[in-house]
Coordinates of C-alpha atoms in Angstrom, one line a residue:
M1 CA -16.6 6.1 -17.2
I2 CA -15.7 2.9 -15.9
V3 CA -13.7 2.7 -12.4
V4 CA -11.6 -0.7 -11.5
G5 CA -11.6 -1.4 -7.9
A6 CA -13.5 -0.6 -4.8
G7 CA -11.0 0.1 -2.0
F8 CA -10.0 3.8 -0.8
G9 CA -9.0 4.8 -4.4
G10 CA -12.1 3.3 -6.5
L11 CA -14.7 4.3 -4.0
G12 CA -12.8 8.0 -3.7
V13 CA -13.4 8.4 -7.3
A14 CA -16.7 7.2 -7.6
L15 CA -17.6 9.7 -4.7
S16 CA -16.1 12.7 -5.8
L17 CA -18.0 12.3 -9.1
L18 CA -21.1 12.0 -7.4
R19 CA -20.3 15.3 -5.4
A20 CA -19.4 17.0 -8.4
G21 CA -22.7 16.1 -10.3
F22 CA -21.5 13.3 -12.4
E23 CA -23.1 10.2 -12.2
R24 CA -22.8 7.9 -15.4
F25 CA -20.1 5.9 -14.0
T26 CA -19.7 2.4 -13.0
V27 CA -17.1 0.7 -10.6
L28 CA -16.4 -3.1 -11.4
E29 CA -14.9 -4.9 -8.5
R30 CA -13.7 -8.5 -8.7
A31 CA -14.9 -9.5 -5.2
D32 CA -18.4 -9.4 -3.2
D33 CA -17.3 -6.5 -1.2
V34 CA -15.7 -3.0 -1.3
G35 CA -12.9 -2.3 1.0
G36 CA -9.9 -3.6 -1.3
V37 CA -6.8 -4.4 1.2
W38 CA -9.3 -3.7 4.2
R39 CA -11.4 -6.6 3.2
D40 CA -8.4 -9.0 2.3
N41 CA -6.3 -8.4 5.2
T42 CA -7.9 -10.0 8.0
Y43 CA -4.8 -11.0 10.1
P44 CA -5.1 -10.9 14.1
G45 CA -4.0 -7.3 14.7
A46 CA -4.7 -6.1 11.1
A47 CA -4.3 -1.9 12.0
C48 CA -3.2 1.2 10.3
D49 CA -0.3 2.8 11.3
V50 CA -1.7 6.1 10.4
P51 CA -3.7 8.4 12.8
S52 CA -7.2 7.7 12.3
S53 CA -8.3 11.3 11.7
L54 CA -6.1 11.5 8.7
Y55 CA -6.9 8.1 7.4
S56 CA -10.5 9.0 5.9
Y57 CA -11.7 11.1 3.3
S58 CA -11.4 15.2 4.0
F59 CA -15.2 15.1 2.8
S60 CA -16.3 12.3 5.2
P61 CA -15.0 12.6 8.5
N62 CA -15.3 9.8 11.1
L63 CA -16.1 10.8 14.4
T64 CA -16.4 7.0 15.8
W65 CA -13.0 5.8 15.9
P66 CA -12.7 3.9 18.8
H67 CA -8.7 4.1 18.8
R68 CA -6.1 6.8 18.2
Y69 CA -4.9 4.1 15.3
A70 CA -7.8 2.5 13.7
A71 CA -7.8 -1.4 13.4
Q72 CA -9.2 -3.0 10.3
P73 CA -12.7 -3.8 11.2
D74 CA -13.0 -0.4 11.9
I75 CA -11.5 1.0 8.5
L76 CA -13.4 -1.8 6.6
A77 CA -16.6 -0.4 8.3
Y78 CA -16.0 2.9 7.4
L79 CA -15.6 2.1 4.0
R80 CA -19.0 0.4 3.6
R81 CA -20.8 3.0 5.1
N82 CA -19.4 5.6 2.7
A83 CA -20.1 3.1 -0.3
E84 CA -23.6 3.6 0.2
A85 CA -24.0 6.7 -1.6
V86 CA -22.6 4.8 -4.8
R87 CA -23.5 1.2 -4.1
D88 CA -25.9 1.1 -6.9
R89 CA -23.2 2.1 -8.9
I90 CA -20.7 -0.9 -8.1
R91 CA -21.0 -4.3 -9.6
F92 CA -19.5 -7.2 -7.8
G93 CA -17.8 -10.0 -9.2
A94 CA -16.8 -8.2 -12.0
D95 CA -13.5 -9.4 -12.7
V96 CA -11.7 -7.2 -15.2
V97 CA -9.1 -9.0 -17.1
A98 CA -8.3 -6.3 -20.2
A99 CA -9.3 -3.0 -21.5
S100 CA -7.9 -1.7 -24.8
F101 CA -8.2 1.7 -26.5
E102 CA -10.3 1.4 -29.6
G103 CA -12.1 3.8 -31.5
H104 CA -11.7 6.8 -28.9
R105 CA -13.1 4.7 -26.4
W106 CA -12.0 1.9 -23.7
R107 CA -13.7 -1.3 -24.5
V108 CA -13.5 -3.4 -20.8
E109 CA -13.4 -7.2 -20.8
L110 CA -14.7 -9.0 -18.2
A111 CA -13.8 -12.6 -17.0
S112 CA -17.3 -13.8 -17.7
G113 CA -16.7 -12.6 -21.3
E114 CA -19.1 -9.6 -21.1
V115 CA -17.5 -6.2 -22.4
L116 CA -18.2 -3.0 -21.6
E117 CA -17.2 0.6 -23.1
A118 CA -16.4 3.8 -21.5
D119 CA -14.8 7.3 -22.4
V120 CA -12.7 7.1 -19.7
L121 CA -11.2 4.5 -17.5
V122 CA -9.6 4.6 -14.3
S123 CA -7.7 1.8 -12.7
A124 CA -7.8 2.2 -8.7
V125 CA -6.6 -1.3 -8.3
G126 CA -3.8 0.1 -5.9
Q127 CA -0.2 -1.1 -5.2
L128 CA -1.1 -3.7 -2.3
G129 CA -3.1 -6.4 -3.9
T130 CA -0.8 -9.1 -4.8
P131 CA 1.0 -11.3 -2.2
S132 CA 4.6 -11.7 -2.7
T133 CA 6.0 -15.5 -1.8
P134 CA 9.6 -16.3 -1.9
A135 CA 11.0 -18.0 -4.6
L136 CA 12.1 -21.0 -2.4
P137 CA 13.0 -24.6 -3.3
G138 CA 10.5 -27.2 -1.7
L139 CA 7.5 -25.0 -1.3
D140 CA 5.2 -27.6 -2.5
R141 CA 6.9 -30.0 -0.1
F142 CA 5.5 -28.7 3.6
T143 CA 2.7 -31.2 4.8
G144 CA 1.4 -28.2 7.2
P145 CA -0.8 -25.2 6.4
V146 CA 0.9 -22.7 4.5
F147 CA -0.4 -19.6 3.9
H148 CA 0.1 -15.5 3.2
S149 CA -0.6 -13.0 6.0
A150 CA -2.7 -11.1 3.0
R151 CA -4.8 -14.5 3.0
W152 CA -5.1 -15.3 6.5
R153 CA -6.6 -19.1 7.6
H154 CA -8.9 -18.3 10.1
D155 CA -9.8 -21.9 9.9
V156 CA -6.3 -23.0 11.3
D157 CA -5.6 -23.4 15.0
L158 CA -2.3 -22.2 16.1
R159 CA -3.0 -22.9 19.9
G160 CA 0.3 -25.0 21.2
R161 CA 1.8 -25.3 18.0
R162 CA 5.3 -24.6 16.0
V163 CA 4.6 -21.7 13.9
A164 CA 7.2 -20.7 11.9
V165 CA 7.0 -16.8 10.3
V166 CA 9.1 -15.4 7.5
G167 CA 9.5 -11.5 7.0
T168 CA 9.4 -8.8 10.1
G169 CA 7.8 -5.8 8.0
A170 CA 4.5 -4.4 8.7
S171 CA 2.3 -7.0 8.2
A172 CA 4.2 -9.3 10.9
A173 CA 5.0 -6.6 13.4
Q174 CA 1.4 -6.3 13.8
F175 CA 0.3 -10.5 13.7
V176 CA 3.4 -11.6 15.3
P177 CA 2.5 -10.2 18.8
E178 CA -1.1 -11.5 18.7
I179 CA 0.1 -15.2 17.5
Q180 CA 3.1 -15.5 20.1
P181 CA 0.9 -16.4 23.2
L182 CA -1.0 -18.7 21.3
A183 CA 2.1 -20.7 19.8
G184 CA 3.8 -23.8 21.6
R185 CA 6.7 -22.4 19.7
L186 CA 7.5 -19.4 17.6
T187 CA 10.2 -18.8 15.1
V188 CA 10.6 -15.8 13.4
F189 CA 13.0 -15.7 10.2
Q190 CA 14.3 -12.1 9.7
R191 CA 16.1 -11.0 6.9
T192 CA 16.8 -7.6 7.8
A193 CA 16.2 -6.0 11.3
P194 CA 13.5 -3.1 11.2
H195 CA 13.9 0.6 12.5
V196 CA 10.4 0.6 14.9
L197 CA 9.3 3.1 16.4
P198 CA 6.7 3.4 19.6
K199 CA 3.1 3.6 18.6
P200 CA 1.2 6.5 20.5
D201 CA -1.7 4.6 20.4
A202 CA -5.1 5.2 23.0
P203 CA -8.7 4.5 23.1
R204 CA -11.0 7.5 22.1
H205 CA -13.3 8.9 24.2
R206 CA -16.4 10.9 22.8
P207 CA -15.3 14.4 23.1
A208 CA -11.7 13.6 22.3
R209 CA -13.1 11.5 19.1
A210 CA -14.7 14.8 17.6
L211 CA -11.3 17.0 18.3
T212 CA -9.2 14.5 16.6
S213 CA -11.6 14.6 13.8
R214 CA -11.8 17.7 12.8
A215 CA -9.6 20.5 14.7
A216 CA -6.6 18.1 15.0
R217 CA -6.4 16.8 11.3
A218 CA -4.4 19.8 9.9
G219 CA -1.9 19.0 13.2
V220 CA -1.6 15.1 12.5
W221 CA -1.0 16.3 8.7
L222 CA 2.0 18.3 9.2
V223 CA 3.7 15.7 12.0
G224 CA 3.4 13.4 8.9
E225 CA 4.9 16.2 7.2
A226 CA 7.8 16.5 9.6
L227 CA 8.3 13.0 9.3
T228 CA 8.6 12.8 5.6
G229 CA 10.8 15.9 5.8
L230 CA 13.3 13.8 8.5
L231 CA 13.6 10.7 6.5
N232 CA 14.1 12.7 3.0
A233 CA 16.1 15.6 4.5
G234 CA 19.7 13.9 4.7
R235 CA 21.9 11.9 6.9
F236 CA 21.4 14.0 9.8
S237 CA 18.2 13.9 10.0
R238 CA 17.5 10.1 9.3
G239 CA 19.7 10.0 12.1
I240 CA 17.4 11.4 14.7
V241 CA 14.9 8.9 13.4
A242 CA 17.4 6.2 14.0
A243 CA 18.1 7.5 17.8
I244 CA 14.5 7.0 18.7
A245 CA 14.3 3.9 17.3
H246 CA 17.7 2.4 19.0
A247 CA 16.2 3.8 22.4
H248 CA 13.0 1.9 22.0
L249 CA 15.1 -1.2 21.1
T250 CA 17.3 -0.9 24.2
F251 CA 14.3 0.1 26.4
R252 CA 12.5 -3.0 25.1
V253 CA 15.4 -5.5 24.9
R254 CA 17.6 -5.8 27.9
D255 CA 19.8 -8.6 26.4
R256 CA 22.6 -7.6 24.7
T257 CA 22.9 -10.6 22.5
V258 CA 19.7 -10.3 21.3
R259 CA 19.5 -6.7 20.9
E260 CA 22.6 -6.9 18.7
R261 CA 20.6 -9.6 16.6
L262 CA 17.6 -7.1 16.4
R263 CA 19.4 -4.0 15.7
P264 CA 19.0 -2.3 12.4
R265 CA 21.9 -2.1 9.5
T266 CA 20.5 0.1 7.3
P267 CA 19.8 3.5 7.0
A268 CA 16.6 4.5 8.8
G269 CA 13.5 5.1 6.4
C270 CA 15.2 3.2 3.4
K271 CA 12.7 0.5 4.3
R272 CA 9.4 1.1 5.7
V273 CA 10.0 2.2 9.5
L274 CA 7.2 0.4 11.7
F275 CA 5.2 1.4 14.7
S276 CA 4.8 -0.9 17.7
N277 CA 5.0 -1.0 21.3
D278 CA 5.1 -5.0 21.3
W279 CA 6.9 -6.0 18.5
Y280 CA 10.0 -6.3 20.6
R281 CA 8.0 -8.1 23.5
A282 CA 6.8 -11.1 21.5
L283 CA 10.2 -11.6 20.0
T284 CA 11.9 -12.0 23.3
A285 CA 9.5 -14.0 24.6
P286 CA 10.4 -17.4 26.0
N287 CA 8.6 -19.6 23.3
T288 CA 10.3 -17.4 20.6
E289 CA 13.3 -17.4 18.5
V290 CA 14.2 -15.1 16.1
V291 CA 16.5 -16.7 13.2
T292 CA 18.9 -14.5 11.1
E293 CA 20.5 -17.3 9.1
T294 CA 19.3 -17.3 5.3
I295 CA 16.6 -20.0 4.3
T296 CA 17.7 -22.5 1.7
E297 CA 15.0 -24.6 1.4
V298 CA 11.4 -25.6 2.5
T299 CA 11.5 -29.1 3.9
T300 CA 8.8 -31.2 4.3
S301 CA 8.6 -30.6 8.1
G302 CA 9.8 -27.1 8.3
L303 CA 12.8 -24.9 6.9
R304 CA 16.4 -25.1 6.3
T305 CA 18.6 -22.5 6.9
A306 CA 22.4 -21.7 5.2
D307 CA 23.9 -23.2 8.8
G308 CA 22.3 -26.5 7.7
R309 CA 19.8 -26.4 10.4
E310 CA 16.2 -27.4 10.2
H311 CA 13.7 -25.5 11.9
T312 CA 10.5 -27.7 12.2
A313 CA 7.3 -26.3 12.1
D314 CA 3.5 -27.2 12.1
V315 CA 2.5 -24.2 10.5
L316 CA 4.1 -21.7 7.9
I317 CA 3.1 -18.2 7.4
W318 CA 4.4 -15.7 4.8
G319 CA 4.7 -12.2 6.3
T320 CA 6.6 -11.2 3.3
G321 CA 4.5 -8.3 1.6
F322 CA 3.4 -7.6 -1.6
E323 CA 4.6 -7.4 -5.2
V324 CA 4.8 -3.8 -5.7
A325 CA 7.8 -2.2 -7.4
G326 CA 6.7 -4.1 -10.5
F327 CA 3.3 -2.6 -10.2
R328 CA 1.9 -5.4 -12.1
L329 CA -1.9 -4.6 -12.8
P330 CA -4.4 -7.4 -12.4
L331 CA -5.8 -6.3 -15.9
R332 CA -3.9 -6.3 -19.6
V333 CA -4.3 -2.7 -20.4
T334 CA -3.4 -1.9 -24.3
G335 CA -3.6 1.8 -25.7
R336 CA -3.0 3.2 -29.1
H337 CA -1.7 1.2 -31.8
G338 CA -1.9 -1.9 -29.6
R339 CA 0.8 -0.9 -27.3
D340 CA 0.3 -3.1 -24.1
L341 CA 1.2 -1.1 -20.9
A342 CA 3.4 -3.6 -19.6
D343 CA 5.7 -3.6 -22.6
V344 CA 5.9 0.2 -22.3
W345 CA 7.1 -0.1 -18.8
A346 CA 9.3 -2.6 -19.6
G347 CA 10.1 -3.2 -15.5
R348 CA 10.0 0.1 -14.7
P349 CA 6.5 1.6 -14.3
R350 CA 6.0 5.1 -14.7
A351 CA 3.3 7.9 -15.2
H352 CA 2.9 11.7 -15.5
L353 CA 2.0 12.7 -11.7
G354 CA 1.7 8.8 -10.8
M355 CA -2.0 8.7 -13.0
T356 CA -1.1 9.2 -16.7
V357 CA 0.6 7.9 -19.6
P358 CA 1.2 8.8 -23.2
G359 CA -0.3 6.4 -25.6
F360 CA -3.1 6.0 -23.2
P361 CA -5.6 8.2 -24.0
G362 CA -8.7 8.6 -21.0
F363 CA -6.4 6.2 -18.7
F364 CA -6.0 7.0 -15.1
L365 CA -4.3 5.2 -12.3
V366 CA -4.9 5.8 -8.9
Y367 CA -2.3 5.4 -6.5
G368 CA 0.0 4.7 -9.3
P369 CA 3.6 5.1 -9.9
N370 CA 5.7 6.9 -7.6
T371 CA 2.7 8.1 -5.3
N372 CA 3.3 6.1 -2.0
L373 CA 4.8 7.8 0.8
G374 CA 7.1 6.9 3.8
G375 CA 5.8 9.3 6.5
N376 CA 1.9 10.5 6.0
S377 CA -1.3 9.1 4.7
V378 CA -1.6 8.1 1.0
L379 CA -5.1 9.1 1.0
T380 CA -4.0 12.8 0.9
M381 CA -2.3 11.7 -2.5
I382 CA -5.4 9.4 -3.3
E383 CA -8.0 12.4 -2.2
A384 CA -5.7 14.8 -4.8
Q385 CA -5.6 12.2 -7.8
C386 CA -9.6 11.9 -7.0
R387 CA -10.1 15.7 -7.9
Y388 CA -7.5 15.3 -10.8
V389 CA -9.9 12.6 -12.5
V390 CA -13.0 14.8 -12.0
S391 CA -11.3 17.5 -13.6
A392 CA -10.9 15.7 -16.5
V393 CA -14.4 14.0 -16.6
R394 CA -15.2 17.8 -16.6
H395 CA -13.0 18.9 -19.2
L396 CA -14.7 15.9 -21.4
A397 CA -18.3 16.9 -20.5
E398 CA -17.9 20.8 -21.2
T399 CA -15.6 20.8 -24.4
G400 CA -16.3 16.8 -26.1
T401 CA -12.9 15.9 -26.4
G402 CA -10.6 14.1 -24.1
L403 CA -6.9 14.3 -22.9
E404 CA -3.9 12.2 -23.2
V405 CA -0.5 13.6 -21.5
R406 CA 2.4 14.4 -24.0
P407 CA 5.2 12.7 -24.3
A408 CA 7.5 15.4 -23.1
A409 CA 5.6 16.3 -20.1
A410 CA 5.8 12.7 -19.2
E411 CA 9.5 12.2 -19.9
A412 CA 10.1 15.6 -17.8
F413 CA 8.1 14.1 -14.6
D414 CA 10.1 10.8 -15.0
E415 CA 13.3 12.1 -15.3
E416 CA 12.5 14.6 -12.3
M417 CA 11.5 11.4 -10.0
R418 CA 14.6 9.2 -11.1
A419 CA 17.0 12.6 -10.2
R420 CA 15.1 13.4 -6.7
L421 CA 14.9 9.3 -5.6
R422 CA 18.6 8.4 -7.0
D423 CA 20.3 9.6 -3.9
G424 CA 17.1 9.5 -1.7
V425 CA 16.7 7.5 1.3
W426 CA 15.2 4.5 -0.4
S427 CA 17.8 4.1 -2.5
G428 CA 19.9 3.0 0.1
C429 CA 19.1 -0.4 0.2
A430 CA 17.2 -3.2 -1.4
S431 CA 13.4 -3.6 -0.4
W432 CA 9.8 -3.3 -2.2
Y433 CA 10.2 0.3 -3.4
R434 CA 12.6 -0.6 -5.9
S435 CA 12.4 -2.3 -9.3
D436 CA 14.9 -4.4 -10.5
D437 CA 16.9 -2.2 -12.4
G438 CA 17.3 0.0 -8.7
S439 CA 15.1 2.8 -9.6
I440 CA 12.2 3.9 -7.1
T441 CA 9.0 3.1 -8.9
T442 CA 6.8 3.6 -5.9
N443 CA 7.5 6.6 -3.7
W444 CA 7.1 9.9 -4.0
P445 CA 10.2 12.2 -3.3
G446 CA 8.5 14.8 -1.6
G447 CA 5.7 16.0 0.6
T448 CA 2.3 15.8 -0.1
G449 CA 2.0 19.2 0.2
E450 CA 4.2 19.9 -2.9
Y451 CA 1.7 16.9 -4.7
L452 CA -1.1 18.8 -3.9
R453 CA 0.1 22.0 -5.5
R454 CA 1.0 20.1 -8.2
T455 CA -2.1 18.6 -9.0
R456 CA -4.9 21.3 -7.7
R457 CA -5.5 22.0 -11.4
L458 CA -5.4 20.5 -14.7
R459 CA -2.8 21.6 -16.8
L460 CA -4.1 21.5 -20.3
G461 CA -0.6 22.1 -21.9
D462 CA 0.9 18.9 -20.5
H463 CA -2.2 17.1 -22.8
Q464 CA -2.8 16.9 -26.1
L465 CA -6.8 16.7 -26.9
T466 CA -8.5 13.4 -28.3
G467 CA -11.6 12.7 -29.4
G468 CA -14.6 12.9 -27.7
A469 CA -17.6 10.5 -27.4

């Protein structure tokens, strides 16, 4: 068995297999360390916006989180500790470029030219691995340092410099308050004002840490389910979230003109809701300007907007998120009869329960299409998928036959997802949640409790048997 990726998803699969007694697996990681997005995103202020007690494996609670919301270094350290149990099964520097189903087995090709084979292939590359940069005219003209928040240039000194930040999403909400005191002048380009809620963060003392990680985990999960319910339930419920965000904005921003510029125009929840206590403080600082005009081009010395104004800068930082909706895997996956997964999806990724695709036997996606969340910990979804993969591996071990999801089951699930998401909160505005055709291909329409129920056991009736090893 081969698992591609050593982030939360890939390590979760590996640890779950080991706990179930399966030892014949290999994890292929193209980098030189585990961690996935928590290894790659090292920008100032990088942290999780899910409470620490729920942002860990249920089978490996962490009693040493120093804060209610864990910072990137602490999360990476947690992943490294958990990886020790399977480190001898991880191959670092193993860049998977292609995988094809041939003769009842998966043929996996590395960039080095090496070829491996496996009965089961798991893609755990996640949804947040490819940074998105806007296709602006003149991208190559700017003469200063240019980088994306997910590829932070720690060698670039921002002290006293004119810094331009494009984007006001989740990453920007964390790094902008950190770099604002350093910059001589900070210009933040906002396309759409986000809904921002207070972040109830605080240091964790030793007694509280144990309580948070053990007794309160279920309580934190229930709060996340409640937030998901508010966002999904309807206009009135979403209005509650919007009202809290509006009160936060009003309290933090006294200037009415500036407050109007920062007021969200989209329904609460259709874009990712942000959590921050110092976002508005940074945007209203004397050295910060928020620009809402559309950027038309990049110049040698800054950015030009639709009003003709050129905003000069010494450093340009993209806080523009990731290429998610297209779900472009970093490897080419070919199933039965030479069918390319990218062609099968044709710009609209879909998978049964977010994990399996007809025509691709023994292939599983972790954190695949329609398994992202808007109001709870995605690790709950990932653990459910890990258990599901283990069930499939157990079936193969006991019967000698593999599994392939039936087209009818996959089509029924896809139709259900499209119907439930068509008029839901995420259909209300353009965002990274949506594919090119307007469909929602990233998010799960319900709570995590529903997903846990639906993945609790392997439904053999949804699958057809394939040849074993």
